[in-house]
Amino acid sequence: MPALSDAELRALLDFAHTLADAARQQTLPYFRRPIAVEDKGASGLYDPVTQADRAAEEAIRSRIKSVYPDHGILGEEHGYELGASPFTWVIDPIDGTRSFIAGVPLWGTLIALNDGERPIFGIMDQPYLRERFVGSRLGAELVAGSERRTLQARPCADLSSAVLLCTDPGMFEGAEQEAFAALSTRVRLRRFGTDCHAYGLLAHGLVDLVVESGLKPYDIQALVPIVEAAGGVVTDWAGGPCYDGGQVVAAGDPRMHAAALAVLADAARPAT
Ligand code: IPD
Ligand code: CA
């Protein structure tokens, strides 16, 4: 895949902003208002979805199809549509539907463009707070109304000084539970319930670690370019790419990332 010029990348990013704007119009009117919630959990686990999730994804898809009809689309609510071009838009109309229906403003609309190998940019938009986190090789920024702020993750090498975020400690299964417990008891502070916002706060330099599991590609692809462009590192628990979701460790400082991976690997090692 030949590299895009900066101008081409900017044009695609500008278009992605219009997708986030379109999603806002579908989600915000429903937030903190009565809305029907359906449970799509096939396995017995509660997995809510609303008209806002579906309408926002439809709005995004119809715009992509009219402007880039050869691009593929992968979205949480309406599945995968293969494109003729190597580009695929990876979207989660509402990441954090549980937060959305509980009135917690930490959900977001996630939009990534994958070039066939990796997400080349990502947007995480929080309409209620009017915060839009953007990342690409052109940089990372937070757009808040008319204000624009460059995002920079903060240095933090020691686990004992770290602030760790995670959406729900109940997301870990089997040996992951012990691994997460080993890590989370070594940090200074843990906070839960943060959904995609956790990665924005990491890029903002306010926290040091995000550790999660059980994610889907559309839960993480938009967040990787934001964290990386702010100087952070995001991988799976083995240090490899996490574009397919699953286990994720994001750190603002590469030394913190290495320290977290070491604890997780150590805890997962069978006792001798
Ligand atoms: C969820 C969020 C949440 C994570 C869950 C996901 P959804 O996405 O990403 O932070 O803990 O595993 O399912 O379902 O609300 O789009
Ligand atoms: Ca979702």
mmCIF file of N, CA, C and O in Angstrom, residues 136-220:
data_model
loop_
_atom_site.group_PDB
_atom_site.id
_atom_site.type_symbol
_atom_site.label_atom_id
_atom_site.label_comp_id
_atom_site.label_asym_id
_atom_site.label_seq_id
_atom_site.Cartn_x
_atom_site.Cartn_y
_atom_site.Cartn_z
ATOM 1 N N SER A 136 -2.957 10.773 14.441
ATOM 2 C CA SER A 136 -2.443 10.235 13.183
ATOM 3 C C SER A 136 -0.952 10.566 13.172
ATOM 4 O O SER A 136 -0.446 11.198 14.107
ATOM 5 N N ARG A 137 -0.263 10.208 12.088
ATOM 6 C CA ARG A 137 1.165 10.558 12.046
ATOM 7 C C ARG A 137 1.361 12.075 12.001
ATOM 8 O O ARG A 137 2.467 12.576 12.207
ATOM 9 N N LEU A 138 0.284 12.831 11.774
ATOM 10 C CA LEU A 138 0.382 14.300 11.771
ATOM 11 C C LEU A 138 0.332 14.867 13.186
ATOM 12 O O LEU A 138 0.516 16.066 13.381
ATOM 13 N N GLY A 139 0.056 14.020 14.176
ATOM 14 C CA GLY A 139 0.027 14.486 15.558
ATOM 15 C C GLY A 139 -1.235 14.060 16.272
ATOM 16 O O GLY A 139 -2.124 13.444 15.685
ATOM 17 N N ALA A 140 -1.272 14.386 17.574
ATOM 18 C CA ALA A 140 -2.438 14.049 18.389
ATOM 19 C C ALA A 140 -2.989 15.335 18.968
ATOM 20 O O ALA A 140 -2.231 16.164 19.482
ATOM 21 N N GLU A 141 -4.296 15.510 18.877
ATOM 22 C CA GLU A 141 -4.870 16.717 19.472
ATOM 23 C C GLU A 141 -6.256 16.456 20.046
ATOM 24 O O GLU A 141 -6.943 15.506 19.665
ATOM 25 N N LEU A 142 -6.586 17.340 20.986
ATOM 26 C CA LEU A 142 -7.920 17.345 21.577
ATOM 27 C C LEU A 142 -8.610 18.603 21.069
ATOM 28 O O LEU A 142 -8.112 19.717 21.264
ATOM 29 N N VAL A 143 -9.742 18.388 20.398
ATOM 30 C CA VAL A 143 -10.519 19.526 19.919
ATOM 31 C C VAL A 143 -11.710 19.655 20.863
ATOM 32 O O VAL A 143 -12.526 18.732 20.980
ATOM 33 N N ALA A 144 -11.778 20.772 21.581
ATOM 34 C CA ALA A 144 -12.854 20.978 22.553
ATOM 35 C C ALA A 144 -13.521 22.301 22.200
ATOM 36 O O ALA A 144 -12.995 23.365 22.515
ATOM 37 N N GLY A 145 -14.644 22.231 21.493
ATOM 38 C CA GLY A 145 -15.270 23.449 20.984
ATOM 39 C C GLY A 145 -14.302 24.130 20.027
ATOM 40 O O GLY A 145 -13.778 23.498 19.116
ATOM 41 N N SER A 146 -13.984 25.406 20.289
ATOM 42 C CA SER A 146 -13.079 26.124 19.380
ATOM 43 C C SER A 146 -11.618 25.985 19.825
ATOM 44 O O SER A 146 -10.711 26.492 19.172
ATOM 45 N N GLU A 147 -11.393 25.292 20.948
ATOM 46 C CA GLU A 147 -10.016 25.132 21.448
ATOM 47 C C GLU A 147 -9.357 23.893 20.876
ATOM 48 O O GLU A 147 -9.998 22.845 20.764
ATOM 49 N N ARG A 148 -8.082 23.984 20.556
ATOM 50 C CA ARG A 148 -7.316 22.818 20.099
ATOM 51 C C ARG A 148 -6.097 22.697 20.983
ATOM 52 O O ARG A 148 -5.384 23.681 21.184
ATOM 53 N N ARG A 149 -5.865 21.496 21.502
ATOM 54 C CA ARG A 149 -4.728 21.292 22.387
ATOM 55 C C ARG A 149 -3.931 20.088 21.898
ATOM 56 O O ARG A 149 -4.505 19.025 21.625
ATOM 57 N N THR A 150 -2.620 20.273 21.770
ATOM 58 C CA THR A 150 -1.778 19.136 21.376
ATOM 59 C C THR A 150 -1.722 18.159 22.533
ATOM 60 O O THR A 150 -1.573 18.560 23.692
ATOM 61 N N LEU A 151 -1.861 16.885 22.219
ATOM 62 C CA LEU A 151 -1.848 15.867 23.274
ATOM 63 C C LEU A 151 -0.443 15.304 23.447
ATOM 64 O O LEU A 151 0.244 15.004 22.467
ATOM 65 N N GLN A 152 -0.041 15.154 24.677
ATOM 66 C CA GLN A 152 1.268 14.579 25.006
ATOM 67 C C GLN A 152 1.110 13.706 26.243
ATOM 68 O O GLN A 152 0.686 14.192 27.292
ATOM 69 N N ALA A 153 1.422 12.425 26.091
ATOM 70 C CA ALA A 153 1.372 11.534 27.254
ATOM 71 C C ALA A 153 2.482 11.926 28.223
ATOM 72 O O ALA A 153 3.458 12.559 27.832
ATOM 73 N N ARG A 154 2.325 11.555 29.505
ATOM 74 C CA ARG A 154 3.316 12.018 30.471
ATOM 75 C C ARG A 154 4.328 10.910 30.805
ATOM 76 O O ARG A 154 4.008 9.726 30.731
ATOM 77 N N PRO A 155 5.532 11.318 31.210
ATOM 78 C CA PRO A 155 6.498 10.308 31.638
ATOM 79 C C PRO A 155 6.103 9.734 32.994
ATOM 80 O O PRO A 155 5.639 10.477 33.867
ATOM 81 N N CYS A 156 6.245 8.435 33.137
ATOM 82 C CA CYS A 156 6.031 7.773 34.435
ATOM 83 C C CYS A 156 6.619 6.372 34.300
ATOM 84 O O CYS A 156 6.088 5.548 33.554
ATOM 85 N N ALA A 157 7.723 6.126 34.956
ATOM 86 C CA ALA A 157 8.425 4.841 34.786
ATOM 87 C C ALA A 157 8.073 3.835 35.868
ATOM 88 O O ALA A 157 8.211 2.631 35.666
ATOM 89 N N ASP A 158 7.616 4.329 37.033
ATOM 90 C CA ASP A 158 7.415 3.422 38.175
ATOM 91 C C ASP A 158 5.961 3.059 38.374
ATOM 92 O O ASP A 158 5.109 3.947 38.527
ATOM 93 N N LEU A 159 5.703 1.775 38.459
ATOM 94 C CA LEU A 159 4.324 1.333 38.711
ATOM 95 C C LEU A 159 3.780 1.948 39.994
ATOM 96 O O LEU A 159 2.598 2.285 40.078
ATOM 97 N N SER A 160 4.657 2.126 40.984
ATOM 98 C CA SER A 160 4.169 2.625 42.278
ATOM 99 C C SER A 160 3.672 4.066 42.201
ATOM 100 O O SER A 160 3.037 4.552 43.129
ATOM 101 N N SER A 161 3.968 4.767 41.099
ATOM 102 C CA SER A 161 3.457 6.142 40.940
ATOM 103 C C SER A 161 2.318 6.206 39.934
ATOM 104 O O SER A 161 1.814 7.291 39.638
ATOM 105 N N ALA A 162 1.937 5.072 39.371
ATOM 106 C CA ALA A 162 1.054 5.097 38.199
ATOM 107 C C ALA A 162 -0.430 5.158 38.544
ATOM 108 O O ALA A 162 -0.884 4.616 39.546
ATOM 109 N N VAL A 163 -1.175 5.824 37.659
ATOM 110 C CA VAL A 163 -2.641 5.790 37.709
ATOM 111 C C VAL A 163 -3.107 4.871 36.589
ATOM 112 O O VAL A 163 -2.739 5.054 35.431
ATOM 113 N N LEU A 164 -3.887 3.867 36.962
ATOM 114 C CA LEU A 164 -4.340 2.852 36.012
ATOM 115 C C LEU A 164 -5.849 2.963 35.807
ATOM 116 O O LEU A 164 -6.603 3.090 36.778
ATOM 117 N N LEU A 165 -6.276 2.909 34.563
ATOM 118 C CA LEU A 165 -7.709 2.914 34.252
ATOM 119 C C LEU A 165 -8.103 1.597 33.576
ATOM 120 O O LEU A 165 -7.301 0.998 32.852
ATOM 121 N N CYS A 166 -9.343 1.209 33.799
ATOM 122 C CA CYS A 166 -9.873 -0.020 33.204
ATOM 123 C C CYS A 166 -11.392 0.114 33.242
ATOM 124 O O CYS A 166 -11.937 0.663 34.204
ATOM 125 N N THR A 167 -12.056 -0.351 32.218
ATOM 126 C CA THR A 167 -13.508 -0.162 32.205
ATOM 127 C C THR A 167 -14.210 -0.980 33.279
ATOM 128 O O THR A 167 -15.120 -0.480 33.944
ATOM 129 N N ASP A 168 -13.777 -2.228 33.465
ATOM 130 C CA ASP A 168 -14.505 -3.081 34.412
ATOM 131 C C ASP A 168 -13.605 -4.250 34.808
ATOM 132 O O ASP A 168 -13.219 -5.039 33.943
ATOM 133 N N PRO A 169 -13.285 -4.376 36.091
ATOM 134 C CA PRO A 169 -12.418 -5.495 36.474
ATOM 135 C C PRO A 169 -13.070 -6.849 36.187
ATOM 136 O O PRO A 169 -12.402 -7.865 36.108
ATOM 137 N N GLY A 170 -14.373 -6.840 35.971
ATOM 138 C CA GLY A 170 -15.098 -8.080 35.660
ATOM 139 C C GLY A 170 -14.874 -8.540 34.224
ATOM 140 O O GLY A 170 -15.368 -9.594 33.825
ATOM 141 N N MET A 171 -14.126 -7.765 33.431
ATOM 142 C CA MET A 171 -13.907 -8.147 32.024
ATOM 143 C C MET A 171 -12.840 -9.236 31.882
ATOM 144 O O MET A 171 -12.678 -9.801 30.819
ATOM 145 N N PHE A 172 -12.114 -9.517 32.979
ATOM 146 C CA PHE A 172 -11.009 -10.473 32.874
ATOM 147 C C PHE A 172 -11.487 -11.887 33.189
ATOM 148 O O PHE A 172 -12.310 -12.087 34.086
ATOM 149 N N GLU A 173 -10.931 -12.845 32.451
ATOM 150 C CA GLU A 173 -11.360 -14.240 32.626
ATOM 151 C C GLU A 173 -10.176 -15.104 33.022
ATOM 152 O O GLU A 173 -9.061 -14.892 32.555
ATOM 153 N N GLY A 174 -10.429 -16.131 33.846
ATOM 154 C CA GLY A 174 -9.408 -17.135 34.190
ATOM 155 C C GLY A 174 -8.140 -16.497 34.718
ATOM 156 O O GLY A 174 -8.158 -15.674 35.631
ATOM 157 N N ALA A 175 -6.990 -16.899 34.103
ATOM 158 C CA ALA A 175 -5.675 -16.431 34.559
ATOM 159 C C ALA A 175 -5.514 -14.916 34.412
ATOM 160 O O ALA A 175 -4.690 -14.303 35.100
ATOM 161 N N GLU A 176 -6.325 -14.323 33.539
ATOM 162 C CA GLU A 176 -6.239 -12.862 33.380
ATOM 163 C C GLU A 176 -6.577 -12.157 34.691
ATOM 164 O O GLU A 176 -6.048 -11.080 34.975
ATOM 165 N N GLN A 177 -7.471 -12.770 35.470
ATOM 166 C CA GLN A 177 -7.905 -12.112 36.709
ATOM 167 C C GLN A 177 -6.732 -11.944 37.669
ATOM 168 O O GLN A 177 -6.542 -10.884 38.252
ATOM 169 N N GLU A 178 -5.935 -13.006 37.787
ATOM 170 C CA GLU A 178 -4.770 -12.913 38.685
ATOM 171 C C GLU A 178 -3.733 -11.944 38.126
ATOM 172 O O GLU A 178 -3.103 -11.199 38.875
ATOM 173 N N ALA A 179 -3.564 -11.987 36.812
ATOM 174 C CA ALA A 179 -2.573 -11.093 36.190
ATOM 175 C C ALA A 179 -2.979 -9.633 36.421
ATOM 176 O O ALA A 179 -2.154 -8.796 36.801
ATOM 177 N N PHE A 180 -4.268 -9.337 36.230
ATOM 178 C CA PHE A 180 -4.720 -7.955 36.432
ATOM 179 C C PHE A 180 -4.601 -7.567 37.906
ATOM 180 O O PHE A 180 -4.187 -6.451 38.245
ATOM 181 N N ALA A 181 -4.940 -8.517 38.802
ATOM 182 C CA ALA A 181 -4.832 -8.223 40.241
ATOM 183 C C ALA A 181 -3.378 -7.942 40.610
ATOM 184 O O ALA A 181 -3.084 -6.996 41.358
ATOM 185 N N ALA A 182 -2.446 -8.727 40.054
ATOM 186 C CA ALA A 182 -1.019 -8.526 40.368
ATOM 187 C C ALA A 182 -0.571 -7.133 39.932
ATOM 188 O O ALA A 182 0.173 -6.450 40.647
ATOM 189 N N LEU A 183 -1.051 -6.702 38.776
ATOM 190 C CA LEU A 183 -0.649 -5.387 38.271
ATOM 191 C C LEU A 183 -1.362 -4.265 39.024
ATOM 192 O O LEU A 183 -0.736 -3.296 39.472
ATOM 193 N N SER A 184 -2.662 -4.421 39.188
ATOM 194 C CA SER A 184 -3.431 -3.297 39.734
ATOM 195 C C SER A 184 -3.171 -3.071 41.218
ATOM 196 O O SER A 184 -3.445 -1.987 41.733
ATOM 197 N N THR A 185 -2.611 -4.076 41.910
ATOM 198 C CA THR A 185 -2.277 -3.841 43.321
ATOM 199 C C THR A 185 -0.906 -3.162 43.459
ATOM 200 O O THR A 185 -0.534 -2.739 44.543
ATOM 201 N N ARG A 186 -0.172 -3.047 42.356
ATOM 202 C CA ARG A 186 1.143 -2.400 42.436
ATOM 203 C C ARG A 186 1.120 -0.927 42.037
ATOM 204 O O ARG A 186 2.123 -0.231 42.183
ATOM 205 N N VAL A 187 -0.014 -0.471 41.510
ATOM 206 C CA VAL A 187 -0.063 0.937 41.095
ATOM 207 C C VAL A 187 -0.572 1.821 42.244
ATOM 208 O O VAL A 187 -1.107 1.316 43.236
ATOM 209 N N ARG A 188 -0.423 3.135 42.070
ATOM 210 C CA ARG A 188 -0.842 4.054 43.141
ATOM 211 C C ARG A 188 -2.358 4.171 43.206
ATOM 212 O O ARG A 188 -2.952 4.249 44.277
ATOM 213 N N LEU A 189 -2.984 4.218 42.027
ATOM 214 C CA LEU A 189 -4.418 4.526 41.990
ATOM 215 C C LEU A 189 -5.073 3.800 40.825
ATOM 216 O O LEU A 189 -4.507 3.751 39.731
ATOM 217 N N ARG A 190 -6.255 3.227 41.083
ATOM 218 C CA ARG A 190 -7.031 2.580 40.006
ATOM 219 C C ARG A 190 -8.377 3.256 39.915
ATOM 220 O O ARG A 190 -8.987 3.555 40.935
ATOM 221 N N ARG A 191 -8.853 3.468 38.706
ATOM 222 C CA ARG A 191 -10.214 3.959 38.505
ATOM 223 C C ARG A 191 -10.868 3.123 37.416
ATOM 224 O O ARG A 191 -10.210 2.714 36.454
ATOM 225 N N PHE A 192 -12.173 2.880 37.589
ATOM 226 C CA PHE A 192 -12.883 2.003 36.656
ATOM 227 C C PHE A 192 -14.036 2.754 35.971
ATOM 228 O O PHE A 192 -14.428 3.840 36.385
ATOM 229 N N GLY A 193 -14.582 2.121 34.937
ATOM 230 C CA GLY A 193 -15.785 2.670 34.296
ATOM 231 C C GLY A 193 -15.493 3.679 33.211
ATOM 232 O O GLY A 193 -16.348 4.499 32.870
ATOM 233 N N THR A 194 -14.285 3.624 32.639
ATOM 234 C CA THR A 194 -13.832 4.738 31.802
ATOM 235 C C THR A 194 -14.008 4.549 30.295
ATOM 236 O O THR A 194 -13.819 5.506 29.530
ATOM 237 N N ASP A 195 -14.325 3.328 29.844
ATOM 238 C CA ASP A 195 -14.546 3.080 28.409
ATOM 239 C C ASP A 195 -13.446 3.726 27.551
ATOM 240 O O ASP A 195 -12.303 3.838 27.973
ATOM 241 N N CYS A 196 -13.830 4.173 26.350
ATOM 242 C CA CYS A 196 -12.812 4.708 25.421
ATOM 243 C C CYS A 196 -12.145 5.970 25.954
ATOM 244 O O CYS A 196 -11.024 6.312 25.558
ATOM 245 N N HIS A 197 -12.814 6.674 26.863
ATOM 246 C CA HIS A 197 -12.243 7.914 27.383
ATOM 247 C C HIS A 197 -10.905 7.679 28.080
ATOM 248 O O HIS A 197 -10.055 8.566 28.152
ATOM 249 N N ALA A 198 -10.729 6.460 28.605
ATOM 250 C CA ALA A 198 -9.481 6.133 29.298
ATOM 251 C C ALA A 198 -8.274 6.428 28.408
ATOM 252 O O ALA A 198 -7.260 6.974 28.859
ATOM 253 N N TYR A 199 -8.389 6.067 27.127
ATOM 254 C CA TYR A 199 -7.253 6.206 26.212
ATOM 255 C C TYR A 199 -7.025 7.681 25.865
ATOM 256 O O TYR A 199 -5.891 8.104 25.637
ATOM 257 N N GLY A 200 -8.086 8.467 25.838
ATOM 258 C CA GLY A 200 -7.942 9.904 25.619
ATOM 259 C C GLY A 200 -7.232 10.551 26.807
ATOM 260 O O GLY A 200 -6.360 11.408 26.632
ATOM 261 N N LEU A 201 -7.586 10.127 28.007
ATOM 262 C CA LEU A 201 -6.965 10.701 29.207
ATOM 263 C C LEU A 201 -5.492 10.309 29.290
ATOM 264 O O LEU A 201 -4.647 11.083 29.777
ATOM 265 N N LEU A 202 -5.178 9.117 28.795
ATOM 266 C CA LEU A 202 -3.775 8.682 28.733
ATOM 267 C C LEU A 202 -2.997 9.581 27.765
ATOM 268 O O LEU A 202 -1.909 10.071 28.078
ATOM 269 N N ALA A 203 -3.577 9.817 26.576
ATOM 270 C CA ALA A 203 -2.919 10.672 25.589
ATOM 271 C C ALA A 203 -2.790 12.105 26.111
ATOM 272 O O ALA A 203 -1.864 12.832 25.758
ATOM 273 N N HIS A 204 -3.695 12.494 26.988
ATOM 274 C CA HIS A 204 -3.729 13.836 27.577
ATOM 275 C C HIS A 204 -2.656 13.991 28.662
ATOM 276 O O HIS A 204 -2.409 15.082 29.172
ATOM 277 N N GLY A 205 -2.042 12.884 29.065
ATOM 278 C CA GLY A 205 -1.013 12.961 30.105
ATOM 279 C C GLY A 205 -1.583 13.031 31.505
ATOM 280 O O GLY A 205 -0.925 13.514 32.437
ATOM 281 N N LEU A 206 -2.804 12.512 31.702
ATOM 282 C CA LEU A 206 -3.433 12.583 33.026
ATOM 283 C C LEU A 206 -3.356 11.255 33.768
ATOM 284 O O LEU A 206 -3.495 11.226 34.994
ATOM 285 N N VAL A 207 -3.191 10.177 33.033
ATOM 286 C CA VAL A 207 -3.071 8.842 33.634
ATOM 287 C C VAL A 207 -1.955 8.104 32.901
ATOM 288 O O VAL A 207 -1.465 8.575 31.867
ATOM 289 N N ASP A 208 -1.590 6.918 33.445
ATOM 290 C CA ASP A 208 -0.375 6.257 32.939
ATOM 291 C C ASP A 208 -0.608 4.912 32.272
ATOM 292 O O ASP A 208 0.208 4.489 31.459
ATOM 293 N N LEU A 209 -1.686 4.245 32.623
ATOM 294 C CA LEU A 209 -1.884 2.883 32.115
ATOM 295 C C LEU A 209 -3.362 2.618 31.878
ATOM 296 O O LEU A 209 -4.216 3.051 32.678
ATOM 297 N N VAL A 210 -3.657 1.884 30.790
ATOM 298 C CA VAL A 210 -5.001 1.340 30.594
ATOM 299 C C VAL A 210 -4.810 -0.145 30.296
ATOM 300 O O VAL A 210 -4.018 -0.497 29.416
ATOM 301 N N VAL A 211 -5.488 -0.988 31.039
ATOM 302 C CA VAL A 211 -5.348 -2.435 30.851
ATOM 303 C C VAL A 211 -6.743 -3.019 30.703
ATOM 304 O O VAL A 211 -7.609 -2.813 31.569
ATOM 305 N N GLU A 212 -6.957 -3.726 29.586
ATOM 306 C CA GLU A 212 -8.292 -4.279 29.333
ATOM 307 C C GLU A 212 -8.182 -5.623 28.630
ATOM 308 O O GLU A 212 -7.099 -6.053 28.225
ATOM 309 N N SER A 213 -9.321 -6.256 28.455
ATOM 310 C CA SER A 213 -9.366 -7.533 27.740
ATOM 311 C C SER A 213 -10.742 -7.685 27.102
ATOM 312 O O SER A 213 -11.678 -6.957 27.431
ATOM 313 N N GLY A 214 -10.830 -8.643 26.175
ATOM 314 C CA GLY A 214 -12.129 -8.949 25.567
ATOM 315 C C GLY A 214 -12.599 -7.871 24.605
ATOM 316 O O GLY A 214 -13.786 -7.795 24.302
ATOM 317 N N LEU A 215 -11.689 -7.031 24.121
ATOM 318 C CA LEU A 215 -12.098 -5.955 23.212
ATOM 319 C C LEU A 215 -12.268 -6.497 21.789
ATOM 320 O O LEU A 215 -11.728 -7.535 21.424
ATOM 321 N N LYS A 216 -13.017 -5.757 20.995
ATOM 322 C CA LYS A 216 -13.218 -6.074 19.578
ATOM 323 C C LYS A 216 -12.380 -5.080 18.748
ATOM 324 O O LYS A 216 -11.995 -4.022 19.270
ATOM 325 N N PRO A 217 -12.122 -5.377 17.478
ATOM 326 C CA PRO A 217 -11.305 -4.454 16.667
ATOM 327 C C PRO A 217 -11.837 -3.019 16.691
ATOM 328 O O PRO A 217 -11.066 -2.056 16.781
ATOM 329 N N TYR A 218 -13.171 -2.877 16.655
ATOM 330 C CA TYR A 218 -13.730 -1.510 16.611
ATOM 331 C C TYR A 218 -13.704 -0.831 17.982
ATOM 332 O O TYR A 218 -13.945 0.362 18.085
ATOM 333 N N ASP A 219 -13.390 -1.575 19.051
ATOM 334 C CA ASP A 219 -13.232 -0.943 20.377
ATOM 335 C C ASP A 219 -11.858 -0.296 20.517
ATOM 336 O O ASP A 219 -11.648 0.500 21.442
ATOM 337 N N ILE A 220 -10.878 -0.689 19.668
ATOM 338 C CA ILE A 220 -9.505 -0.258 19.936
ATOM 339 C C ILE A 220 -8.809 0.429 18.752
ATOM 340 O O ILE A 220 -7.920 1.253 18.956
#
